Structure formats: structure tokens, C-alpha cells
């Protein structure tokens, strides 16, 4: 794509071009629900963008500008113009809200699904968040499972996938997905979760397997760029994903240099370039 010189990009095999794609997140590049996130993603060197659904707060649903057909079309037109893809929508409002207890949670996810359908987006990110931590709050499991079963039915009808992020380990997530029982609810894997808990990242990937992982947040906690992270062996991760037969979007969330956390272009360009060196060369 535009992120590599044409000669270099053209030299890649079709499988290399399509197997792994690299994206950034509008929220994390400080462009939440702003059309200008797309050209910035292009300048950073990404293949695509994850777009947030907007804030939640005490509203009945997300503060979603994409509910306006004119705004949706602007996004689609700009993405096409820049040769970028909108890889997913993100419901980050649930990081701080309780998916288990919040009134109308299913409607909020339903609104996201409607936006996905209108824009031709197949994946959405749903974090269960602090209040939905099933390790610290196991008593919430029945409510979360019940609501995710309802979401799974909506997602199946719309032919989309809702990727959840939990505090469970991989074995726990396998069991949770079995309990939910929907092929349209999968895991949106985050590298930082097993790393900060001292678990084996590659073993967690293998336990989940390629069919349970819809998309990946491919970074660690903030501190150093990916290329300088001694606890994250990205070549080993790629070898693991290759062997699993997984393919899809690797979405850069954090791994910002602690000395310059607000240097958006510097941090995300460095991480994007590194990920492309590992996964697209």
C-alpha cells in the first residue's frame, strides 16, 4: 500500500500482502471520531484504522457521529481515496462502564452493529473492562454470558463478529466462548494482557487457536517502542501465528515511548514500521 515504495510493495507475494495488515486506532492517535484520523493513519504508514464509536457516559447510547449517513459516507470516501481500510469499530466506552449491569447495553452494541452494516465493517471490539473483570468479579459471569448470547444472535443475523477482551487467561476464554455458544462472538486478543500477568503469550495464542481470535491489539503497555521491548519477541509471535494459520488485522494500541507519550506520529510511525518489517517483509 502507500506505506511502502511501490516497487517494494509490488514485490510482495499476494499472501504477504493480505495475510497480515497493520492498523492504528483513532482514539489512541488522539483523533476519536475525527475524519482527520484517516490521513494521519496514512502518514503513520498504517494499512487501516480502527474507529471508535464515541463516548458513552450517561447517554442512552454512544456519542456516535457515524450514525449520520453523511458522516459515514465521508469516512468511506476518504478511506477509498487514501487506499486505507476501516478494519473495525471499537466500543471503548465499556472500558469504564459495566456491560453486565448497564441498562441498555445490548441496545448500545446493537447500535454499533447497525453502523457496521451501514459501512460494510465486519469486526467490532467490545472490552468487558474494569467493571466486567471476570477474575475479580466472577459473580458477574451469568449476566455477561446472557448478554453476550443476545449480542451473538444480533451479530449472527448481521453477519458480523464482536470481539471481546476479558481478564481471563486463554483456557478461561475458551470456556467462556463455549458457554456463550456463538461463532459470532470471538476473542479480540491483546498482547499486553498475558505479558503483564507473566503468562506465555505464544502459548495463550496456541490455546485459543486461529478460529477463536478475530483480531489482535498487537502492543504492550506504554514505556518503550515495540522494537525495544525485551519481553515481547515479535518474530516468535509471527512464527506462532504462521504455524496456527491465523491471518488478519494487527492493531497498534500502545507501546508509546514514556519520554514522549504525546508524540503521536513518532510513536505510532515507529511501531507501524517495525510491525511491517516483521509481518510484511
PDB file of C-alpha atoms in Angstrom:
ATOM      1  CA  UNK A   1       0.000   0.000   0.000  1.00  0.00           C
ATOM      2  CA  UNK A   2       1.009   3.635   0.162  1.00  0.00           C
ATOM      3  CA  UNK A   3       3.129   2.857   3.185  1.00  0.00           C
ATOM      4  CA  UNK A   4       5.784   1.025   1.151  1.00  0.00           C
ATOM      5  CA  UNK A   5       7.564   2.160  -2.009  1.00  0.00           C
ATOM      6  CA  UNK A   6       5.595   0.786  -4.941  1.00  0.00           C
ATOM      7  CA  UNK A   7       8.455  -1.421  -6.070  1.00  0.00           C
ATOM      8  CA  UNK A   8       8.780  -2.987  -2.611  1.00  0.00           C
ATOM      9  CA  UNK A   9       5.043  -3.489  -2.220  1.00  0.00           C
ATOM     10  CA  UNK A  10       4.683  -4.963  -5.720  1.00  0.00           C
ATOM     11  CA  UNK A  11       7.454  -7.445  -4.932  1.00  0.00           C
ATOM     12  CA  UNK A  12       5.459  -8.959  -2.059  1.00  0.00           C
ATOM     13  CA  UNK A  13       3.523 -12.126  -2.787  1.00  0.00           C
ATOM     14  CA  UNK A  14      -0.305 -11.956  -2.633  1.00  0.00           C
ATOM     15  CA  UNK A  15      -0.242 -13.947   0.619  1.00  0.00           C
ATOM     16  CA  UNK A  16       2.193 -11.484   2.210  1.00  0.00           C
ATOM     17  CA  UNK A  17       0.028  -8.554   1.136  1.00  0.00           C
ATOM     18  CA  UNK A  18      -3.173  -9.976   2.565  1.00  0.00           C
ATOM     19  CA  UNK A  19      -2.212 -12.234   5.463  1.00  0.00           C
ATOM     20  CA  UNK A  20      -1.255  -9.558   7.992  1.00  0.00           C
ATOM     21  CA  UNK A  21      -2.392  -5.950   7.863  1.00  0.00           C
ATOM     22  CA  UNK A  22      -1.395  -3.222  10.303  1.00  0.00           C
ATOM     23  CA  UNK A  23      -3.806  -0.636  11.714  1.00  0.00           C
ATOM     24  CA  UNK A  24      -3.883   2.144  14.284  1.00  0.00           C
ATOM     25  CA  UNK A  25      -6.774   3.372  16.452  1.00  0.00           C
ATOM     26  CA  UNK A  26      -8.347   6.809  16.064  1.00  0.00           C
ATOM     27  CA  UNK A  27      -8.745   7.156  19.848  1.00  0.00           C
ATOM     28  CA  UNK A  28      -5.078   6.402  20.509  1.00  0.00           C
ATOM     29  CA  UNK A  29      -3.787   8.774  17.817  1.00  0.00           C
ATOM     30  CA  UNK A  30      -5.913  11.465  19.530  1.00  0.00           C
ATOM     31  CA  UNK A  31      -8.448  11.662  16.669  1.00  0.00           C
ATOM     32  CA  UNK A  32     -11.506   9.970  18.178  1.00  0.00           C
ATOM     33  CA  UNK A  33     -14.341  10.091  15.630  1.00  0.00           C
ATOM     34  CA  UNK A  34     -12.495  12.695  13.562  1.00  0.00           C
ATOM     35  CA  UNK A  35     -12.224  12.289   9.804  1.00  0.00           C
ATOM     36  CA  UNK A  36      -8.660  13.596  10.030  1.00  0.00           C
ATOM     37  CA  UNK A  37      -7.703  10.291  11.688  1.00  0.00           C
ATOM     38  CA  UNK A  38      -7.641   8.696   8.242  1.00  0.00           C
ATOM     39  CA  UNK A  39      -4.984  10.903   6.629  1.00  0.00           C
ATOM     40  CA  UNK A  40      -2.968  10.732   9.857  1.00  0.00           C
ATOM     41  CA  UNK A  41      -3.150   6.923   9.748  1.00  0.00           C
ATOM     42  CA  UNK A  42      -1.834   7.134   6.196  1.00  0.00           C
ATOM     43  CA  UNK A  43       1.033   9.405   7.257  1.00  0.00           C
ATOM     44  CA  UNK A  44       1.877   6.982  10.066  1.00  0.00           C
ATOM     45  CA  UNK A  45       2.125   4.223   7.471  1.00  0.00           C
ATOM     46  CA  UNK A  46      -0.799   2.039   8.531  1.00  0.00           C
ATOM     47  CA  UNK A  47      -2.921  -0.090   6.215  1.00  0.00           C
ATOM     48  CA  UNK A  48      -6.087   0.754   8.104  1.00  0.00           C
ATOM     49  CA  UNK A  49      -7.862   2.357  11.033  1.00  0.00           C
ATOM     50  CA  UNK A  50      -9.979   1.155  13.945  1.00  0.00           C
ATOM     51  CA  UNK A  51     -12.673   3.777  14.536  1.00  0.00           C
ATOM     52  CA  UNK A  52     -14.171   4.339  17.972  1.00  0.00           C
ATOM     53  CA  UNK A  53     -17.939   4.545  18.451  1.00  0.00           C
ATOM     54  CA  UNK A  54     -17.561   7.614  20.680  1.00  0.00           C
ATOM     55  CA  UNK A  55     -18.059   8.284  24.353  1.00  0.00           C
ATOM     56  CA  UNK A  56     -20.779   6.665  26.470  1.00  0.00           C
ATOM     57  CA  UNK A  57     -21.038   8.438  29.816  1.00  0.00           C
ATOM     58  CA  UNK A  58     -24.656   8.626  30.965  1.00  0.00           C
ATOM     59  CA  UNK A  59     -26.041   8.743  27.423  1.00  0.00           C
ATOM     60  CA  UNK A  60     -28.562   6.147  26.225  1.00  0.00           C
ATOM     61  CA  UNK A  61     -26.029   5.080  23.609  1.00  0.00           C
ATOM     62  CA  UNK A  62     -22.639   6.037  22.123  1.00  0.00           C
ATOM     63  CA  UNK A  63     -21.935   9.615  21.059  1.00  0.00           C
ATOM     64  CA  UNK A  64     -21.559   8.282  17.541  1.00  0.00           C
ATOM     65  CA  UNK A  65     -21.094  10.726  14.659  1.00  0.00           C
ATOM     66  CA  UNK A  66     -21.196   7.764  12.290  1.00  0.00           C
ATOM     67  CA  UNK A  67     -24.933   7.500  12.936  1.00  0.00           C
ATOM     68  CA  UNK A  68     -25.202  10.358  10.399  1.00  0.00           C
ATOM     69  CA  UNK A  69     -25.264   8.899   6.858  1.00  0.00           C
ATOM     70  CA  UNK A  70     -23.384  11.935   5.502  1.00  0.00           C
ATOM     71  CA  UNK A  71     -20.535  11.456   8.007  1.00  0.00           C
ATOM     72  CA  UNK A  72     -20.368   7.724   7.260  1.00  0.00           C
ATOM     73  CA  UNK A  73     -20.027   8.464   3.568  1.00  0.00           C
ATOM     74  CA  UNK A  74     -17.241  10.976   4.237  1.00  0.00           C
ATOM     75  CA  UNK A  75     -15.318   8.252   6.066  1.00  0.00           C
ATOM     76  CA  UNK A  76     -15.863   5.700   3.322  1.00  0.00           C
ATOM     77  CA  UNK A  77     -14.898   8.155   0.589  1.00  0.00           C
ATOM     78  CA  UNK A  78     -11.772   9.340   2.416  1.00  0.00           C
ATOM     79  CA  UNK A  79     -10.660   5.771   3.163  1.00  0.00           C
ATOM     80  CA  UNK A  80     -11.051   4.846  -0.505  1.00  0.00           C
ATOM     81  CA  UNK A  81      -9.178   7.974  -1.602  1.00  0.00           C
ATOM     82  CA  UNK A  82      -6.261   7.145   0.721  1.00  0.00           C
ATOM     83  CA  UNK A  83      -6.276   3.401  -0.030  1.00  0.00           C
ATOM     84  CA  UNK A  84      -6.961   2.632   3.635  1.00  0.00           C
ATOM     85  CA  UNK A  85      -9.402   0.200   5.207  1.00  0.00           C
ATOM     86  CA  UNK A  86     -11.598   0.741   8.240  1.00  0.00           C
ATOM     87  CA  UNK A  87     -10.789  -2.588   9.865  1.00  0.00           C
ATOM     88  CA  UNK A  88     -13.119  -2.387  12.861  1.00  0.00           C
ATOM     89  CA  UNK A  89     -15.269  -0.299  15.165  1.00  0.00           C
ATOM     90  CA  UNK A  90     -14.434  -0.047  18.866  1.00  0.00           C
ATOM     91  CA  UNK A  91     -16.820   0.259  21.805  1.00  0.00           C
ATOM     92  CA  UNK A  92     -14.220   1.589  24.251  1.00  0.00           C
ATOM     93  CA  UNK A  93     -16.954   3.227  26.304  1.00  0.00           C
ATOM     94  CA  UNK A  94     -17.287  -0.168  28.001  1.00  0.00           C
ATOM     95  CA  UNK A  95     -13.781   0.049  29.463  1.00  0.00           C
ATOM     96  CA  UNK A  96     -15.283   2.133  32.261  1.00  0.00           C
ATOM     97  CA  UNK A  97     -18.943   1.064  32.043  1.00  0.00           C
ATOM     98  CA  UNK A  98     -20.456  -2.186  33.263  1.00  0.00           C
ATOM     99  CA  UNK A  99     -21.504  -4.378  30.347  1.00  0.00           C
ATOM    100  CA  UNK A 100     -23.080  -6.715  32.912  1.00  0.00           C
ATOM    101  CA  UNK A 101     -25.175  -4.088  34.729  1.00  0.00           C
ATOM    102  CA  UNK A 102     -25.605  -1.066  32.463  1.00  0.00           C
ATOM    103  CA  UNK A 103     -29.209  -0.634  31.321  1.00  0.00           C
ATOM    104  CA  UNK A 104     -29.500  -0.846  27.569  1.00  0.00           C
ATOM    105  CA  UNK A 105     -26.085  -2.427  26.975  1.00  0.00           C
ATOM    106  CA  UNK A 106     -27.477  -4.752  24.309  1.00  0.00           C
ATOM    107  CA  UNK A 107     -29.030  -1.760  22.511  1.00  0.00           C
ATOM    108  CA  UNK A 108     -25.683   0.041  22.557  1.00  0.00           C
ATOM    109  CA  UNK A 109     -23.976  -2.939  20.939  1.00  0.00           C
ATOM    110  CA  UNK A 110     -26.923  -3.138  18.540  1.00  0.00           C
ATOM    111  CA  UNK A 111     -26.279   0.466  17.504  1.00  0.00           C
ATOM    112  CA  UNK A 112     -22.674  -0.468  16.796  1.00  0.00           C
ATOM    113  CA  UNK A 113     -23.814  -3.411  14.690  1.00  0.00           C
ATOM    114  CA  UNK A 114     -26.123  -1.142  12.695  1.00  0.00           C
ATOM    115  CA  UNK A 115     -23.180   1.165  11.986  1.00  0.00           C
ATOM    116  CA  UNK A 116     -21.089  -1.837  10.948  1.00  0.00           C
ATOM    117  CA  UNK A 117     -23.778  -2.940   8.497  1.00  0.00           C
ATOM    118  CA  UNK A 118     -24.081   0.560   7.047  1.00  0.00           C
ATOM    119  CA  UNK A 119     -20.316   0.790   6.476  1.00  0.00           C
ATOM    120  CA  UNK A 120     -19.527  -2.778   5.486  1.00  0.00           C
ATOM    121  CA  UNK A 121     -17.339  -3.353   8.568  1.00  0.00           C
ATOM    122  CA  UNK A 122     -17.160  -6.948   9.777  1.00  0.00           C
ATOM    123  CA  UNK A 123     -15.469  -6.702  13.206  1.00  0.00           C
ATOM    124  CA  UNK A 124     -16.123  -4.707  16.377  1.00  0.00           C
ATOM    125  CA  UNK A 125     -14.184  -4.523  19.633  1.00  0.00           C
ATOM    126  CA  UNK A 126     -16.043  -4.924  22.932  1.00  0.00           C
ATOM    127  CA  UNK A 127     -13.898  -4.729  26.078  1.00  0.00           C
ATOM    128  CA  UNK A 128     -15.520  -6.121  29.203  1.00  0.00           C
ATOM    129  CA  UNK A 129     -13.459  -3.548  31.069  1.00  0.00           C
ATOM    130  CA  UNK A 130     -12.688  -2.939  34.715  1.00  0.00           C
ATOM    131  CA  UNK A 131     -16.247  -3.478  35.950  1.00  0.00           C
ATOM    132  CA  UNK A 132     -16.591  -6.628  33.853  1.00  0.00           C
ATOM    133  CA  UNK A 133     -13.372  -8.251  35.097  1.00  0.00           C
ATOM    134  CA  UNK A 134     -14.393 -11.898  35.456  1.00  0.00           C
ATOM    135  CA  UNK A 135     -11.321 -12.743  37.539  1.00  0.00           C
ATOM    136  CA  UNK A 136     -12.104 -10.156  40.215  1.00  0.00           C
ATOM    137  CA  UNK A 137     -15.883 -10.337  39.796  1.00  0.00           C
ATOM    138  CA  UNK A 138     -16.798 -13.945  38.887  1.00  0.00           C
ATOM    139  CA  UNK A 139     -20.334 -13.381  40.157  1.00  0.00           C
ATOM    140  CA  UNK A 140     -20.974 -11.270  37.023  1.00  0.00           C
ATOM    141  CA  UNK A 141     -20.423 -14.220  34.712  1.00  0.00           C
ATOM    142  CA  UNK A 142     -24.083 -15.307  34.337  1.00  0.00           C
ATOM    143  CA  UNK A 143     -25.190 -11.771  33.419  1.00  0.00           C
ATOM    144  CA  UNK A 144     -22.304 -11.274  30.995  1.00  0.00           C
ATOM    145  CA  UNK A 145     -22.896 -14.648  29.333  1.00  0.00           C
ATOM    146  CA  UNK A 146     -26.626 -13.950  28.992  1.00  0.00           C
ATOM    147  CA  UNK A 147     -25.989 -10.563  27.397  1.00  0.00           C
ATOM    148  CA  UNK A 148     -23.298 -11.914  25.089  1.00  0.00           C
ATOM    149  CA  UNK A 149     -25.646 -14.673  23.948  1.00  0.00           C
ATOM    150  CA  UNK A 150     -28.116 -11.946  22.931  1.00  0.00           C
ATOM    151  CA  UNK A 151     -25.340  -9.971  21.218  1.00  0.00           C
ATOM    152  CA  UNK A 152     -24.211 -13.147  19.447  1.00  0.00           C
ATOM    153  CA  UNK A 153     -27.668 -13.594  17.929  1.00  0.00           C
ATOM    154  CA  UNK A 154     -27.678  -9.982  16.690  1.00  0.00           C
ATOM    155  CA  UNK A 155     -24.184 -10.385  15.269  1.00  0.00           C
ATOM    156  CA  UNK A 156     -25.090 -13.639  13.545  1.00  0.00           C
ATOM    157  CA  UNK A 157     -28.130 -12.041  11.924  1.00  0.00           C
ATOM    158  CA  UNK A 158     -25.966  -9.150  10.677  1.00  0.00           C
ATOM    159  CA  UNK A 159     -23.094 -11.463   9.628  1.00  0.00           C
ATOM    160  CA  UNK A 160     -20.545  -9.604  11.761  1.00  0.00           C
ATOM    161  CA  UNK A 161     -18.182 -10.562  14.585  1.00  0.00           C
ATOM    162  CA  UNK A 162     -17.977  -8.999  18.040  1.00  0.00           C
ATOM    163  CA  UNK A 163     -14.511  -9.433  19.534  1.00  0.00           C
ATOM    164  CA  UNK A 164     -14.415  -9.360  23.317  1.00  0.00           C
ATOM    165  CA  UNK A 165     -11.444  -8.607  25.565  1.00  0.00           C
ATOM    166  CA  UNK A 166     -11.515 -10.236  29.000  1.00  0.00           C
ATOM    167  CA  UNK A 167      -9.264 -10.558  32.046  1.00  0.00           C
ATOM    168  CA  UNK A 168      -9.316 -14.368  31.784  1.00  0.00           C
ATOM    169  CA  UNK A 169      -6.403 -16.491  30.616  1.00  0.00           C
ATOM    170  CA  UNK A 170      -6.703 -18.358  27.307  1.00  0.00           C
ATOM    171  CA  UNK A 171      -8.179 -21.519  28.856  1.00  0.00           C
ATOM    172  CA  UNK A 172     -10.731 -19.387  30.660  1.00  0.00           C
ATOM    173  CA  UNK A 173     -11.631 -17.597  27.431  1.00  0.00           C
ATOM    174  CA  UNK A 174     -12.088 -20.895  25.595  1.00  0.00           C
ATOM    175  CA  UNK A 175     -14.531 -21.980  28.289  1.00  0.00           C
ATOM    176  CA  UNK A 176     -16.330 -18.611  28.217  1.00  0.00           C
ATOM    177  CA  UNK A 177     -16.787 -18.808  24.449  1.00  0.00           C
ATOM    178  CA  UNK A 178     -18.164 -22.343  24.788  1.00  0.00           C
ATOM    179  CA  UNK A 179     -20.648 -21.091  27.359  1.00  0.00           C
ATOM    180  CA  UNK A 180     -21.736 -18.213  25.091  1.00  0.00           C
ATOM    181  CA  UNK A 181     -22.068 -20.634  22.190  1.00  0.00           C
ATOM    182  CA  UNK A 182     -21.923 -18.200  19.271  1.00  0.00           C
ATOM    183  CA  UNK A 183     -19.440 -18.305  16.384  1.00  0.00           C
ATOM    184  CA  UNK A 184     -20.006 -14.547  16.037  1.00  0.00           C
ATOM    185  CA  UNK A 185     -18.512 -13.834  19.463  1.00  0.00           C
ATOM    186  CA  UNK A 186     -14.744 -14.278  19.434  1.00  0.00           C
ATOM    187  CA  UNK A 187     -11.687 -13.027  21.288  1.00  0.00           C
ATOM    188  CA  UNK A 188     -10.035  -9.722  20.419  1.00  0.00           C
ATOM    189  CA  UNK A 189      -6.614 -10.692  21.735  1.00  0.00           C
ATOM    190  CA  UNK A 190      -4.378  -8.125  23.443  1.00  0.00           C
ATOM    191  CA  UNK A 191      -0.655  -8.893  23.772  1.00  0.00           C
ATOM    192  CA  UNK A 192      -0.326  -6.802  26.925  1.00  0.00           C
ATOM    193  CA  UNK A 193      -2.797  -8.892  28.964  1.00  0.00           C
ATOM    194  CA  UNK A 194      -0.742 -12.109  29.230  1.00  0.00           C
ATOM    195  CA  UNK A 195       2.528 -10.156  29.331  1.00  0.00           C
ATOM    196  CA  UNK A 196       1.587  -8.082  32.382  1.00  0.00           C
ATOM    197  CA  UNK A 197       0.328 -11.221  34.158  1.00  0.00           C
ATOM    198  CA  UNK A 198       3.520 -13.160  33.415  1.00  0.00           C
ATOM    199  CA  UNK A 199       1.834 -15.687  31.134  1.00  0.00           C
ATOM    200  CA  UNK A 200       3.342 -17.157  27.966  1.00  0.00           C
ATOM    201  CA  UNK A 201       1.954 -15.016  25.135  1.00  0.00           C
ATOM    202  CA  UNK A 202       2.559 -17.564  22.378  1.00  0.00           C
ATOM    203  CA  UNK A 203       1.098 -20.417  24.410  1.00  0.00           C
ATOM    204  CA  UNK A 204      -2.035 -18.337  25.007  1.00  0.00           C
ATOM    205  CA  UNK A 205      -2.361 -17.801  21.244  1.00  0.00           C
ATOM    206  CA  UNK A 206      -1.991 -21.533  20.612  1.00  0.00           C
ATOM    207  CA  UNK A 207      -4.608 -22.428  23.244  1.00  0.00           C
ATOM    208  CA  UNK A 208      -7.143 -20.074  21.698  1.00  0.00           C
ATOM    209  CA  UNK A 209      -6.383 -21.174  18.132  1.00  0.00           C
ATOM    210  CA  UNK A 210      -6.980 -19.302  14.918  1.00  0.00           C
ATOM    211  CA  UNK A 211     -10.776 -19.613  14.804  1.00  0.00           C
ATOM    212  CA  UNK A 212     -11.377 -18.013  18.214  1.00  0.00           C
ATOM    213  CA  UNK A 213      -9.222 -14.903  17.599  1.00  0.00           C
ATOM    214  CA  UNK A 214     -10.889 -12.313  15.373  1.00  0.00           C
ATOM    215  CA  UNK A 215      -8.348  -9.508  15.679  1.00  0.00           C
ATOM    216  CA  UNK A 216      -5.298  -8.558  17.735  1.00  0.00           C
ATOM    217  CA  UNK A 217      -4.189  -5.478  19.645  1.00  0.00           C
ATOM    218  CA  UNK A 218      -0.514  -6.109  18.971  1.00  0.00           C
ATOM    219  CA  UNK A 219       1.202  -3.909  21.552  1.00  0.00           C
ATOM    220  CA  UNK A 220       2.269  -3.924  25.194  1.00  0.00           C
ATOM    221  CA  UNK A 221       1.803  -1.356  27.935  1.00  0.00           C
ATOM    222  CA  UNK A 222       3.393   2.041  27.358  1.00  0.00           C
ATOM    223  CA  UNK A 223       7.074   2.530  28.120  1.00  0.00           C
ATOM    224  CA  UNK A 224       9.124   1.637  25.062  1.00  0.00           C
ATOM    225  CA  UNK A 225       8.520   1.123  21.359  1.00  0.00           C
ATOM    226  CA  UNK A 226       7.844  -2.427  20.209  1.00  0.00           C
ATOM    227  CA  UNK A 227      11.325  -2.769  18.689  1.00  0.00           C
ATOM    228  CA  UNK A 228      12.848  -2.029  22.124  1.00  0.00           C
ATOM    229  CA  UNK A 229      10.538  -4.264  24.167  1.00  0.00           C
ATOM    230  CA  UNK A 230      12.586  -7.091  25.695  1.00  0.00           C
ATOM    231  CA  UNK A 231       9.569  -9.071  26.978  1.00  0.00           C
ATOM    232  CA  UNK A 232       7.817  -9.228  23.590  1.00  0.00           C
ATOM    233  CA  UNK A 233       9.523 -11.351  20.923  1.00  0.00           C
ATOM    234  CA  UNK A 234       7.595 -10.287  17.831  1.00  0.00           C
ATOM    235  CA  UNK A 235       9.367 -12.707  15.475  1.00  0.00           C
ATOM    236  CA  UNK A 236       8.381 -15.581  17.747  1.00  0.00           C
ATOM    237  CA  UNK A 237       4.809 -14.257  17.784  1.00  0.00           C
ATOM    238  CA  UNK A 238       4.755 -14.191  13.992  1.00  0.00           C
ATOM    239  CA  UNK A 239       6.131 -17.732  13.804  1.00  0.00           C
ATOM    240  CA  UNK A 240       3.378 -18.844  16.189  1.00  0.00           C
ATOM    241  CA  UNK A 241       0.629 -17.131  14.182  1.00  0.00           C
ATOM    242  CA  UNK A 242       2.078 -18.512  10.940  1.00  0.00           C
ATOM    243  CA  UNK A 243       2.033 -22.044  12.322  1.00  0.00           C
ATOM    244  CA  UNK A 244      -1.529 -21.577  13.588  1.00  0.00           C
ATOM    245  CA  UNK A 245      -2.619 -20.425  10.145  1.00  0.00           C
ATOM    246  CA  UNK A 246      -4.065 -17.208  11.563  1.00  0.00           C
ATOM    247  CA  UNK A 247      -4.382 -14.123   9.386  1.00  0.00           C
ATOM    248  CA  UNK A 248      -5.954 -10.724   9.882  1.00  0.00           C
ATOM    249  CA  UNK A 249      -5.504  -7.272  11.373  1.00  0.00           C
ATOM    250  CA  UNK A 250      -2.807  -6.401  13.889  1.00  0.00           C
ATOM    251  CA  UNK A 251      -3.961  -3.179  15.521  1.00  0.00           C
ATOM    252  CA  UNK A 252      -1.453  -0.954  17.308  1.00  0.00           C
ATOM    253  CA  UNK A 253      -2.829   0.323  20.611  1.00  0.00           C
ATOM    254  CA  UNK A 254       0.016   1.466  22.878  1.00  0.00           C
ATOM    255  CA  UNK A 255       3.782   0.817  23.303  1.00  0.00           C
ATOM    256  CA  UNK A 256       4.490   4.550  23.331  1.00  0.00           C
ATOM    257  CA  UNK A 257       7.887   5.866  24.416  1.00  0.00           C
ATOM    258  CA  UNK A 258       7.487   7.004  28.030  1.00  0.00           C
ATOM    259  CA  UNK A 259       9.704  10.031  27.422  1.00  0.00           C
ATOM    260  CA  UNK A 260       7.392  11.387  24.706  1.00  0.00           C
ATOM    261  CA  UNK A 261       3.919   9.886  25.187  1.00  0.00           C
ATOM    262  CA  UNK A 262       2.089  12.546  23.142  1.00  0.00           C
ATOM    263  CA  UNK A 263       4.354  12.293  20.099  1.00  0.00           C
ATOM    264  CA  UNK A 264       1.642  10.579  18.082  1.00  0.00           C
ATOM    265  CA  UNK A 265       3.387  10.480  14.746  1.00  0.00           C
ATOM    266  CA  UNK A 266       6.737   9.459  16.222  1.00  0.00           C
ATOM    267  CA  UNK A 267       5.395   6.667  18.432  1.00  0.00           C
ATOM    268  CA  UNK A 268       2.911   5.154  16.032  1.00  0.00           C
ATOM    269  CA  UNK A 269       5.096   5.524  12.942  1.00  0.00           C
ATOM    270  CA  UNK A 270       7.931   3.694  14.688  1.00  0.00           C
ATOM    271  CA  UNK A 271       5.683   0.859  15.851  1.00  0.00           C
ATOM    272  CA  UNK A 272       3.959   0.583  12.469  1.00  0.00           C
ATOM    273  CA  UNK A 273       7.278   0.452  10.612  1.00  0.00           C
ATOM    274  CA  UNK A 274       8.561  -2.226  12.988  1.00  0.00           C
ATOM    275  CA  UNK A 275       5.415  -4.348  12.630  1.00  0.00           C
ATOM    276  CA  UNK A 276       5.622  -4.127   8.840  1.00  0.00           C
ATOM    277  CA  UNK A 277       9.270  -5.179   8.942  1.00  0.00           C
ATOM    278  CA  UNK A 278       8.314  -8.288  10.914  1.00  0.00           C
ATOM    279  CA  UNK A 279       4.968  -9.200   9.341  1.00  0.00           C
ATOM    280  CA  UNK A 280       5.110  -7.868   5.779  1.00  0.00           C
ATOM    281  CA  UNK A 281       8.701  -8.434   4.670  1.00  0.00           C
TER     282      UNK A 281
END
